[in-house]
Amino acid sequence: MLSKKLIHWTGILIVSLTLFSTVSLAVTKEAAADRYSAYFNFRSLVSGGTVVPHWLADGSGFWFKKGEQFLKYDFDSGELVELSSEPEDLSKQDQGQGPPNMTSPDGSLVLTEQDHNLFFNNPDEDDLRQITTDGTEDHFYTTYLAMWSPDSRVAAVVQYDSRGVATIPLVDWLDPVTAVEESPYPMCSSASPGSSLHFAHADGVLVSAVDGIDPTLDVMPLGWNKANGHLMAMGFNRQMSRQVLFSIDPKTGSAKVIVEETSQTFIDGLAAYSLFDHYYFPLNEDEDFIWISQRDGFHNLYLHAHDGQLIKQLTHGQYPVLRPLKYDKEGDWLYFMACPNKVDPYSRHLCRVKLNGKNFQQLTEDSGRRRIYFSDDFKYFVDNHSDLDRKPSSDLRLSDGTMVKQLAEADISSLLDVGWTAPQRVVIKAPDGQTDIHTAIYFPPEFDSAKSYPVIEMIYAGPQWPIVPRRFIAGEYGDTAAALAQLGYVTVIIDSRGTQGRSKEFQDYIFNRLGQVEIPDHVAALQTLAETRPWMDLSRVGIHGKSWGGYFSLRAMLQAPNFYKVGVSSSLIADFMTTASSPVVPYIGLPEDNPEAYEGANCLLLANQLKGKLLMTIGTLDHNTPFAETMRMQDAFIKAGKDVDLVVFPGQNHW
């Protein structure tokens, strides 16, 4: 997240860099500044609208907290009643999930790590037993992602190997003796870190999973199969073009391939790292499982037996399925989140389907994003939902989607008091004339369509997710766009081709062209929007972004120097060769295999094309987009005779 101070700097410097806005005379500069600040506390201006149900153990209803109130909903009477205090009769899920941290399910052992090795500790006897001895600083064991078996007899653990991986210096310039830490940083041009799975048995035996696992795969544990006692694990290669689901015997360490996916491009790219536990969903006491695959062009659900046999494709939509949520065995319903509306492909809905692939049903209607809570018996669910232009609301529904009662609706009176105007969602066509591009427009206070307003684009454009907000409390990019609008700008957010969340074809647009084709899409989008919105002054366009957005805001200033007049690039990337491997290699391969793509995406080579005003910002302890990236870009500008502004934040990391 951008810090408030950094955002404040960004706003002030954009204002100072010649993009003078046309704030209405009815809104003083002081009032605009107050609104600007208020929008970075957007969440505090919205009260209520969300319900987290605590289902009662007797199945009679649920209670939830609303402000300082405790309310109970009774299924039989259909009434909400206020309680005098927090109820003690909670369901099992509200009483906790068993022992904390890395304690075995029966509480007899605690898995810990010390000096890069693993130990078992018996909390009753204060007995510490060392399990591994070969751990080192660059080849270490960790409890991260570790998983105890349900019978408490074995823990699956990961050993990471960073030998040969490049390092970057993290310098604490606030320390009088300039403390330096060498941090592993797997660049595209260096070796990639590896990982291996091991099984730490309660009797002290360590078994390594090496038989049947390709050592070039990065393997992560998913969970234990109750049917056969094996560990299920997921592996990806560095290019994210190969995905393997393994079943591993903890006694022998031998692995069996259950499902294998390959792609001529990539399998979800960087997003796969955050979605890796979504692909596999066990059901029927782990005899069968659901697998998510994009093999037909969209993410769909496939029913498999645990020997790997495909039983049936359950969904066939020309839209993405996001993840399975719950399986109701008695009703034979699989509940899942999906985006089934082709016109509005970013709206997420609760859906369900039978395991024979029939009776698909969409259970929710309101657009935007949502959070679902099921009752233990699957008779009810609570749906918390909102959209960019629709305040949060919470509904109680039957499992078939039938509306029972609206439980809560947000109070936005404080937001209206600071002059909130709903942003506008606009769908336009990409330059191909066929592909829909989704955008959001934020308006200045006292907006007057007869006037002309400078435009600021908030850009991210990273291929792992879309950023046009689809929830009311929008987060970093939405809050920043809304705040900047208060200073008299029209601000715009765009999800161009190449981002995740649509079809495989939509994201594959950037394959082998990462960094080269995105900015033309963004320029074209702004031009298309302005065709029917003459109040958007495209002679005064600024751009701001952080991280991937730092790269693309910089890229915009260099690739379209006559269009973007002012840029603020925070935590930027300059050269893919020396940046992290995982955000880049899936999309353009390794440098030795595709040198042209790396050269085409290199901002250092375009420094002489800068025409507008540019501010770069960076934290000295940034370990995601290293300080060196900004320094190398600054050096390139100096050599090109270009004057840019630079703000360095001592001691600050990427977040």
XYZ file of C-alpha atoms in Angstrom:
655
model
C 0.000 0.000 0.000
C 1.140 3.540 -0.635
C 1.818 5.387 2.597
C -0.232 8.516 3.201
C 2.934 10.615 3.148
C 3.961 9.175 -0.216
C 0.492 9.743 -1.630
C 0.565 13.295 -0.287
C 3.906 13.882 -1.998
C 2.503 12.406 -5.207
C -0.508 14.702 -5.157
C 1.485 17.838 -4.381
C 4.120 17.114 -6.987
C 1.617 16.306 -9.700
C -0.032 19.621 -8.978
C 3.329 21.393 -9.076
C 4.452 19.806 -12.316
C 2.485 22.078 -14.643
C -0.807 20.149 -14.684
C -2.682 23.055 -13.179
C -6.271 22.057 -12.607
C -9.478 23.982 -12.993
C -11.098 23.658 -9.572
C -14.534 25.256 -9.535
C -14.749 28.640 -7.892
C -17.444 27.104 -5.672
C -14.781 24.827 -4.206
C -11.860 26.638 -2.600
C -8.362 25.224 -2.761
C -8.529 24.632 0.975
C -11.749 22.654 0.632
C -10.267 20.644 -2.223
C -7.208 19.861 -0.117
C -9.438 18.753 2.758
C -11.386 16.483 0.444
C -8.149 15.122 -0.968
C -6.988 14.145 2.507
C -10.391 12.774 3.494
C -10.438 10.337 0.598
C -7.378 8.559 1.959
C -9.572 7.707 4.946
C -12.330 6.517 2.627
C -13.041 3.417 4.725
C -13.724 5.557 7.800
C -16.390 7.471 5.862
C -18.415 4.299 5.255
C -20.221 2.698 8.169
C -21.734 -0.781 8.263
C -23.147 -2.770 5.371
C -21.169 -5.920 6.170
C -22.293 -8.872 8.277
C -20.034 -11.635 9.573
C -22.436 -14.335 10.785
C -21.730 -16.567 13.769
C -23.927 -19.589 13.132
C -25.474 -20.975 16.313
C -24.638 -24.585 17.133
C -28.308 -25.588 17.482
C -29.051 -24.395 13.943
C -31.678 -21.902 15.105
C -30.038 -18.857 13.588
C -26.956 -16.687 13.857
C -25.715 -13.566 15.546
C -23.551 -10.736 14.302
C -22.120 -7.490 15.535
C -23.351 -4.182 14.151
C -21.315 -1.318 15.524
C -21.568 -1.777 19.280
C -24.759 -3.850 19.004
C -25.119 -7.624 19.067
C -27.993 -8.812 16.876
C -29.497 -12.265 16.511
C -31.488 -13.513 13.556
C -33.945 -16.340 14.242
C -34.719 -18.606 11.265
C -38.185 -19.577 12.512
C -39.501 -16.119 13.315
C -37.510 -14.273 10.696
C -36.850 -11.498 13.181
C -33.742 -9.585 14.172
C -33.498 -8.995 17.894
C -30.914 -7.053 19.873
C -28.948 -9.018 22.472
C -27.668 -7.618 25.745
C -24.194 -9.113 25.266
C -22.117 -11.319 23.018
C -23.609 -14.854 22.907
C -21.630 -17.743 24.375
C -23.326 -20.460 22.301
C -21.077 -20.418 19.274
C -20.732 -22.952 16.501
C -17.643 -25.105 16.299
C -16.146 -22.893 13.602
C -16.329 -19.920 15.995
C -14.591 -21.783 18.808
C -11.327 -21.971 16.911
C -9.641 -24.274 14.455
C -7.585 -26.433 16.803
C -4.015 -25.916 18.029
C -2.223 -22.719 16.783
C 0.918 -22.188 14.834
C 2.786 -25.412 13.874
C 1.404 -27.608 16.693
C 0.339 -31.113 15.658
C -3.443 -31.724 15.650
C -3.243 -33.813 18.838
C -1.116 -31.149 20.545
C 1.782 -33.522 21.282
C 4.489 -31.867 19.143
C 5.418 -28.415 17.918
C 7.431 -28.017 14.723
C 9.940 -25.158 14.994
C 12.892 -23.837 13.017
C 16.255 -22.710 14.372
C 19.473 -21.933 12.535
C 17.923 -23.040 9.213
C 16.998 -26.489 10.570
C 13.860 -28.107 11.969
C 13.126 -29.310 15.487
C 10.298 -31.058 17.281
C 9.393 -29.756 20.705
C 7.248 -31.683 23.169
C 5.474 -28.908 25.089
C 4.659 -31.202 28.020
C 8.210 -32.443 28.540
C 10.118 -29.431 27.205
C 11.983 -31.859 24.943
C 13.630 -30.315 21.846
C 14.699 -32.833 19.202
C 16.606 -31.845 16.055
C 15.125 -33.329 12.863
C 17.396 -31.886 10.157
C 21.087 -31.062 10.250
C 22.027 -29.984 6.723
C 20.222 -26.618 6.674
C 22.304 -23.578 5.753
C 21.636 -19.912 5.149
C 21.124 -20.452 1.424
C 19.670 -23.985 1.623
C 17.288 -23.821 4.535
C 14.297 -25.602 6.024
C 11.261 -23.593 7.060
C 7.882 -24.014 8.699
C 6.401 -21.783 5.996
C 3.753 -23.852 4.144
C 4.451 -26.815 6.469
C 1.466 -29.123 7.040
C 0.815 -31.696 9.746
C -0.979 -34.887 8.760
C -4.409 -35.310 10.409
C -3.065 -38.205 12.548
C -0.173 -36.058 13.884
C 2.387 -38.638 12.738
C 4.190 -36.597 10.092
C 4.705 -33.003 8.981
C 5.314 -32.064 5.344
C 8.020 -29.390 5.159
C 9.818 -27.414 2.467
C 13.539 -26.823 2.022
C 14.425 -23.804 -0.101
C 17.572 -23.568 -2.166
C 18.843 -20.082 -2.987
C 22.373 -21.160 -3.899
C 23.511 -19.352 -7.026
C 20.680 -16.833 -6.798
C 21.651 -13.188 -7.248
C 21.568 -10.902 -4.222
C 20.876 -7.214 -3.776
C 22.224 -4.953 -1.008
C 19.653 -3.516 1.370
C 21.350 -0.510 2.936
C 20.023 1.112 6.092
C 21.150 4.668 5.433
C 19.692 5.755 8.782
C 22.284 3.656 10.615
C 25.450 5.721 11.312
C 27.615 2.749 10.272
C 25.491 2.039 7.166
C 24.377 -1.506 7.889
C 24.158 -3.644 4.740
C 22.107 -6.800 4.292
C 22.543 -9.069 1.287
C 19.067 -10.225 0.231
C 18.468 -13.023 -2.315
C 16.833 -11.607 -5.417
C 16.248 -14.108 -8.251
C 16.704 -11.943 -11.331
C 15.659 -13.044 -14.791
C 19.356 -13.170 -15.675
C 20.367 -15.306 -12.667
C 19.611 -18.729 -11.256
C 16.130 -19.424 -9.943
C 15.602 -20.606 -6.359
C 14.504 -24.196 -5.927
C 12.437 -26.064 -3.379
C 12.126 -29.652 -2.238
C 9.595 -31.488 -0.081
C 10.437 -33.575 2.970
C 8.463 -35.500 5.565
C 9.407 -35.094 9.218
C 7.991 -38.110 11.050
C 7.105 -37.899 14.718
C 9.697 -40.587 15.521
C 12.447 -38.347 14.127
C 12.822 -39.982 10.704
C 13.166 -37.596 7.749
C 12.012 -38.821 4.329
C 12.766 -36.768 1.209
C 10.382 -36.618 -1.756
C 12.700 -37.112 -4.715
C 11.341 -40.127 -6.578
C 9.049 -39.004 -9.399
C 9.434 -35.235 -8.964
C 11.173 -33.196 -11.644
C 13.796 -31.132 -9.750
C 13.176 -28.160 -12.045
C 9.685 -27.734 -10.564
C 8.905 -25.449 -7.648
C 6.753 -27.722 -5.448
C 4.320 -26.578 -2.748
C 2.165 -28.723 -0.424
C -1.613 -28.448 -0.778
C -3.004 -30.767 1.873
C -3.371 -34.354 3.042
C -5.532 -36.910 1.273
C -7.706 -38.577 3.896
C -8.436 -41.544 1.650
C -4.838 -42.792 1.301
C -2.771 -40.673 3.698
C -0.700 -39.135 0.910
C 0.318 -35.509 0.564
C -1.111 -33.609 -2.382
C 1.363 -31.075 -3.813
C 1.525 -28.641 -6.721
C 4.531 -27.986 -8.922
C 5.254 -25.253 -11.493
C 8.248 -24.741 -13.727
C 9.981 -21.376 -13.874
C 8.208 -20.342 -17.078
C 4.832 -21.262 -15.524
C 4.087 -23.274 -18.658
C 3.929 -26.629 -16.855
C 1.736 -27.445 -13.855
C 1.753 -30.807 -12.074
C -0.449 -32.180 -9.295
C 1.372 -34.859 -7.275
C 0.278 -37.475 -4.767
C 3.264 -38.283 -2.514
C 3.657 -41.197 -0.114
C 5.145 -39.795 3.138
C 6.633 -43.186 4.071
C 8.719 -43.602 0.924
C 8.787 -40.100 -0.569
C 7.716 -41.476 -3.956
C 5.441 -39.228 -6.006
C 2.779 -39.999 -8.584
C 1.641 -37.506 -11.205
C -2.153 -37.109 -10.924
C -2.805 -34.222 -13.328
C -0.407 -32.391 -15.624
C -1.175 -29.212 -17.550
C 1.026 -27.599 -20.183
C 0.638 -24.403 -22.166
C 2.265 -22.963 -25.261
C 2.254 -19.621 -23.434
C 1.802 -19.689 -19.635
C -0.595 -21.016 -17.000
C -1.936 -17.932 -15.203
C 1.577 -16.480 -14.954
C 2.430 -14.650 -11.757
C -1.146 -15.050 -10.499
C -0.593 -18.808 -10.145
C 1.557 -18.219 -7.055
C -1.351 -16.642 -5.197
C -3.903 -19.052 -6.673
C -1.957 -22.295 -6.296
C -4.279 -23.691 -3.624
C -7.390 -22.829 -5.695
C -6.734 -25.304 -8.496
C -7.256 -28.411 -6.354
C -10.402 -28.916 -4.253
C -10.962 -32.332 -2.608
C -14.421 -33.747 -1.948
C -16.205 -37.031 -1.039
C -13.718 -37.823 1.745
C -10.928 -37.076 -0.739
C -11.931 -39.862 -3.141
C -12.581 -37.286 -5.881
C -11.446 -33.716 -6.445
C -12.225 -30.636 -8.475
C -9.530 -29.287 -10.758
C -9.525 -25.815 -12.333
C -8.074 -25.600 -15.812
C -7.972 -23.014 -18.583
C -7.439 -25.682 -21.255
C -10.540 -24.656 -23.235
C -9.754 -20.937 -23.117
C -11.507 -20.094 -19.845
C -11.093 -21.320 -16.293
C -13.549 -24.175 -15.853
C -14.188 -26.947 -13.324
C -13.251 -30.578 -13.935
C -14.163 -33.561 -11.739
C -11.315 -36.066 -11.317
C -10.808 -39.294 -9.438
C -7.739 -39.322 -7.212
C -5.984 -41.699 -9.572
C -6.039 -38.814 -12.044
C -8.867 -40.078 -14.232
C -11.075 -37.326 -15.631
C -14.673 -38.076 -14.695
C -16.456 -35.049 -16.137
C -16.077 -31.414 -17.097
C -18.586 -29.652 -14.828
C -18.672 -26.139 -16.292
C -18.390 -25.063 -19.913
C -18.772 -21.303 -19.621
C -17.128 -18.727 -21.838
C -16.200 -16.948 -18.619
C -13.748 -17.538 -15.771
C -14.548 -19.747 -12.798
C -12.616 -18.379 -9.838
C -12.621 -21.087 -7.184
C -14.769 -23.789 -5.549
C -16.053 -22.779 -2.126
C -18.073 -25.599 -0.596
C -19.479 -29.019 -1.460
C -22.850 -30.011 -0.049
C -22.688 -33.806 -0.174
C -26.303 -34.314 0.910
C -27.655 -32.041 -1.808
C -24.880 -32.951 -4.279
C -24.205 -29.286 -4.975
C -20.803 -27.796 -5.659
C -20.792 -24.082 -4.794
C -18.223 -21.863 -6.491
C -17.401 -18.272 -7.418
C -17.468 -17.314 -11.075
C -17.957 -14.369 -13.429
C -20.805 -15.662 -15.629
C -21.957 -12.318 -17.031
C -20.298 -11.849 -20.436
C -21.251 -8.169 -20.513
C -19.783 -7.618 -17.043
C -16.943 -10.167 -16.795
C -15.466 -8.694 -13.612
C -18.590 -9.126 -11.465
C -18.226 -12.136 -9.187
C -21.203 -14.318 -8.355
C -21.981 -17.355 -6.257
C -22.964 -20.260 -8.487
C -23.599 -23.966 -8.061
C -23.734 -27.107 -10.174
C -24.415 -30.802 -9.636
C -21.485 -33.214 -9.833
C -23.007 -34.675 -12.997
C -22.405 -31.288 -14.618
C -26.103 -30.404 -14.788
C -28.339 -27.770 -13.196
C -25.905 -24.851 -13.280
C -27.375 -21.965 -11.297
C -26.256 -18.403 -10.638
C -27.385 -17.569 -7.098
C -26.604 -13.842 -6.803
C -27.556 -10.875 -8.991
C -25.986 -7.659 -7.737
C -22.842 -6.630 -9.596
C -19.367 -6.177 -8.173
C -17.472 -8.200 -5.573
C -18.805 -10.271 -2.704
C -17.928 -12.387 0.321
C -20.031 -15.464 1.074
C -20.648 -17.169 4.431
C -22.455 -20.547 4.444
C -24.402 -22.014 7.335
C -23.108 -25.393 8.527
C -26.118 -27.225 7.097
C -25.978 -25.393 3.721
C -29.545 -24.135 4.107
C -28.519 -20.477 4.145
C -25.746 -18.132 3.136
C -24.946 -14.512 3.888
C -23.918 -12.438 0.874
C -21.853 -9.285 1.496
C -21.588 -7.321 -1.739
C -20.811 -3.914 -3.218
C -19.585 -2.296 -6.399
C -17.527 0.726 -7.325
C -20.676 2.841 -7.527
C -22.891 0.859 -5.113
C -22.533 0.960 -1.347
C -21.986 -2.222 0.699
C -24.990 -4.352 1.498
C -25.540 -7.709 3.190
C -28.300 -10.211 2.394
C -29.473 -13.482 3.899
C -30.439 -16.022 1.235
C -31.540 -19.624 1.028
C -29.040 -22.000 -0.544
C -30.911 -21.802 -3.870
C -30.394 -18.039 -3.939
C -33.879 -17.076 -2.745
C -33.753 -13.738 -0.947
C -34.752 -13.981 2.728
C -33.835 -10.610 4.195
C -31.542 -7.657 3.750
C -29.471 -7.665 6.911
C -27.542 -4.426 6.553
C -26.830 -1.505 4.255
C -23.941 0.901 4.609
C -24.367 4.438 5.866
C -22.444 6.791 3.546
C -23.722 10.087 4.935
C -20.181 11.063 6.038
C -18.971 10.386 2.515
C -21.716 12.532 1.038
C -20.734 15.295 3.446
C -17.318 15.531 1.776
C -18.892 15.789 -1.671
C -18.681 12.203 -2.903
C -19.687 11.616 -6.502
C -20.002 8.062 -7.763
C -17.290 7.032 -10.232
C -18.491 5.850 -13.610
C -17.742 2.444 -15.107
C -17.297 2.650 -18.865
C -16.718 -0.159 -21.380
C -14.988 0.731 -24.643
C -13.414 -1.188 -27.501
C -9.715 -1.977 -27.815
C -7.889 -0.899 -30.982
C -8.922 -4.198 -32.607
C -12.505 -2.914 -32.578
C -13.781 -6.097 -30.949
C -12.321 -6.602 -27.470
C -14.062 -4.911 -24.549
C -11.852 -2.779 -22.318
C -13.198 -1.837 -18.894
C -12.425 1.525 -17.317
C -13.429 3.712 -14.369
C -13.716 7.504 -14.399
C -13.553 9.668 -11.249
C -14.931 13.190 -11.348
C -13.708 16.426 -9.750
C -15.928 18.264 -7.255
C -18.666 20.436 -8.721
C -18.075 18.741 -12.065
C -19.240 20.823 -15.030
C -19.347 19.108 -18.433
C -19.016 22.508 -20.109
C -15.525 22.902 -18.667
C -12.230 21.301 -19.582
C -10.295 19.180 -17.075
C -6.778 17.771 -17.108
C -6.621 13.977 -16.917
C -4.570 11.722 -14.648
C -4.353 8.005 -15.324
C -3.705 5.702 -12.393
C -1.893 2.755 -13.959
C -0.771 -0.667 -12.763
C -1.046 -2.903 -15.871
C 0.745 -5.800 -14.170
C -0.414 -9.007 -15.868
C -1.376 -10.822 -12.680
C -4.626 -9.011 -11.878
C -7.062 -6.293 -13.023
C -7.221 -3.070 -10.986
C -10.404 -1.253 -12.048
C -12.171 -1.345 -8.669
C -15.304 -3.457 -8.367
C -15.993 -2.904 -4.682
C -17.156 0.278 -2.975
C -14.195 0.476 -0.594
C -11.787 0.232 -3.461
C -8.354 0.173 -1.844
C -5.112 1.787 -2.944
C -5.717 2.624 -6.597
C -9.365 3.567 -6.233
C -8.720 5.732 -3.168
C -5.826 7.509 -4.876
C -7.840 8.112 -8.048
C -10.752 9.479 -6.018
C -8.467 11.710 -3.954
C -6.662 13.199 -6.945
C -10.024 13.984 -8.527
C -10.747 16.242 -5.543
C -7.913 18.515 -6.701
C -9.729 19.229 -9.958
C -8.691 16.377 -12.224
C -10.573 13.718 -14.109
C -8.861 10.485 -13.083
C -9.071 7.244 -15.024
C -8.207 3.592 -14.334
C -7.958 1.120 -17.237
C -7.685 -2.662 -17.486
C -6.138 -3.178 -20.887
C -5.485 -6.375 -22.807
C -2.912 -8.630 -21.184
C -4.283 -8.526 -17.639
C -5.668 -11.509 -15.757
C -9.328 -12.225 -15.040
C -10.773 -12.706 -18.516
C -10.126 -15.288 -21.229
C -6.811 -16.968 -21.999
C -6.759 -15.114 -25.320
C -7.226 -11.777 -23.535
C -4.190 -12.340 -21.319
C -2.070 -13.992 -24.002
C -2.086 -10.675 -25.861
C 1.133 -9.741 -24.062
C 2.929 -13.064 -24.527
C 6.456 -12.369 -25.811
C 5.550 -8.649 -25.892
C 5.437 -7.704 -22.210
C 6.145 -3.993 -21.803
C 5.775 -3.226 -25.493
C 2.037 -3.307 -26.281
C 0.318 -2.110 -23.100
C 0.873 1.661 -23.381
C -0.612 1.898 -26.903
C -3.757 0.253 -25.500
C -3.912 2.795 -22.670
C -3.395 5.764 -24.973
C -6.084 4.464 -27.320
C -8.463 3.938 -24.388
C -8.075 7.530 -23.191
C -8.562 8.813 -26.729
C -11.713 6.736 -27.149
C -13.127 7.961 -23.849
C -12.433 11.583 -24.805
C -14.216 11.257 -28.151
C -17.566 11.476 -26.366
C -16.293 13.398 -23.339
C -14.917 16.740 -24.590
C -14.365 17.806 -20.968
C -11.366 15.439 -20.889
C -8.459 17.658 -21.972
C -5.996 15.299 -23.646
C -3.488 18.101 -24.068
C -2.932 17.803 -20.305
C -2.545 14.121 -19.363
C -0.571 12.857 -16.383
C 0.087 9.309 -15.192
C 0.986 7.697 -11.865
C 1.690 4.147 -10.737
C 3.697 2.067 -8.299
C 5.650 -1.202 -8.717
C 4.342 -2.611 -12.006
C 2.603 0.739 -12.199
C 5.968 2.417 -11.643
C 7.333 0.586 -14.656
C 4.340 1.382 -16.834
C 4.062 5.042 -15.803
C 7.747 5.374 -16.707
C 7.104 3.410 -19.882
C 4.251 5.748 -20.793
C 6.483 8.810 -20.454
C 9.050 7.194 -22.770
C 6.822 5.376 -25.266
C 4.202 8.101 -25.642
C 6.134 11.290 -24.763
C 3.829 13.544 -26.775
C 0.724 12.232 -25.012
C 1.674 11.927 -21.333
C 3.000 15.289 -20.113
C 3.656 14.506 -16.424
C 4.485 11.222 -14.702
C 5.053 9.989 -11.162
C 6.759 6.579 -11.125
C 7.003 4.965 -7.707
C 9.079 1.851 -6.930
C 9.785 1.395 -10.600
C 11.369 -1.324 -12.714
C 13.751 -0.164 -15.428
C 15.274 -3.309 -16.920
C 13.705 -6.786 -16.915
C 17.141 -8.398 -17.002
C 17.839 -7.218 -13.471
C 14.378 -7.478 -11.983
C 12.658 -10.405 -10.293
C 12.114 -13.491 -12.406
C 8.591 -14.506 -11.400
C 6.771 -11.385 -12.724
C 8.570 -11.523 -16.073
C 9.785 -14.964 -17.207
C 6.300 -16.509 -17.641
C 5.443 -13.844 -20.196
C 8.638 -13.497 -22.241
C 10.769 -16.482 -21.247
C 14.412 -16.438 -20.199
C 16.818 -13.773 -21.482
C 18.927 -16.298 -23.390
C 15.820 -17.570 -25.181
C 14.220 -14.236 -26.036
C 16.785 -11.388 -25.959
C 14.703 -9.255 -28.332
C 11.817 -9.113 -25.848
C 14.105 -7.992 -23.036
C 15.662 -5.310 -25.206
C 12.252 -4.120 -26.385
C 11.046 -3.712 -22.793
C 14.176 -1.962 -21.477
C 13.440 1.573 -20.288
C 17.139 2.427 -19.963
C 17.411 2.384 -23.730
C 14.616 4.946 -24.104
C 15.843 7.589 -21.645
C 16.522 10.081 -24.420
C 12.852 10.019 -25.474
C 11.626 11.735 -22.298
C 9.913 15.060 -22.971
C 7.555 15.670 -20.066
C 8.018 16.218 -16.345
C 8.889 13.059 -14.413
C 9.155 12.326 -10.702
C 10.616 9.025 -9.497
C 10.172 7.869 -5.880
C 11.764 4.901 -4.107
C 12.385 3.547 -0.601
C 15.987 2.687 0.232
C 14.991 -0.718 1.673
C 12.710 -1.771 -1.178
C 13.288 -5.498 -1.756
C 10.640 -5.935 -4.473
C 11.804 -3.263 -6.910
C 15.399 -2.666 -5.828
C 16.810 0.779 -5.167
C 19.331 0.047 -7.935
C 16.572 0.041 -10.568
C 15.742 3.667 -9.826
C 19.432 4.611 -9.616
C 20.193 3.001 -12.983
C 17.254 4.847 -14.533
C 18.456 8.105 -12.989
C 21.910 7.441 -14.414
C 20.417 6.833 -17.867
C 18.553 10.148 -17.691
C 21.718 11.988 -16.650
C 23.620 10.514 -19.561
C 20.765 11.444 -21.901
C 20.809 15.027 -20.590
C 17.299 14.739 -19.141
C 16.288 16.545 -15.953
C 13.983 14.545 -13.686
C 12.836 14.832 -10.073
C 13.664 12.213 -7.453
C 12.326 11.628 -3.931
C 14.037 8.961 -1.814
C 12.406 7.629 1.357
C 15.107 6.485 3.830
C 14.413 3.188 5.552
C 11.181 2.493 3.667
C 10.405 -0.816 1.976
C 8.149 -1.591 -0.969
C 4.949 -1.407 1.047
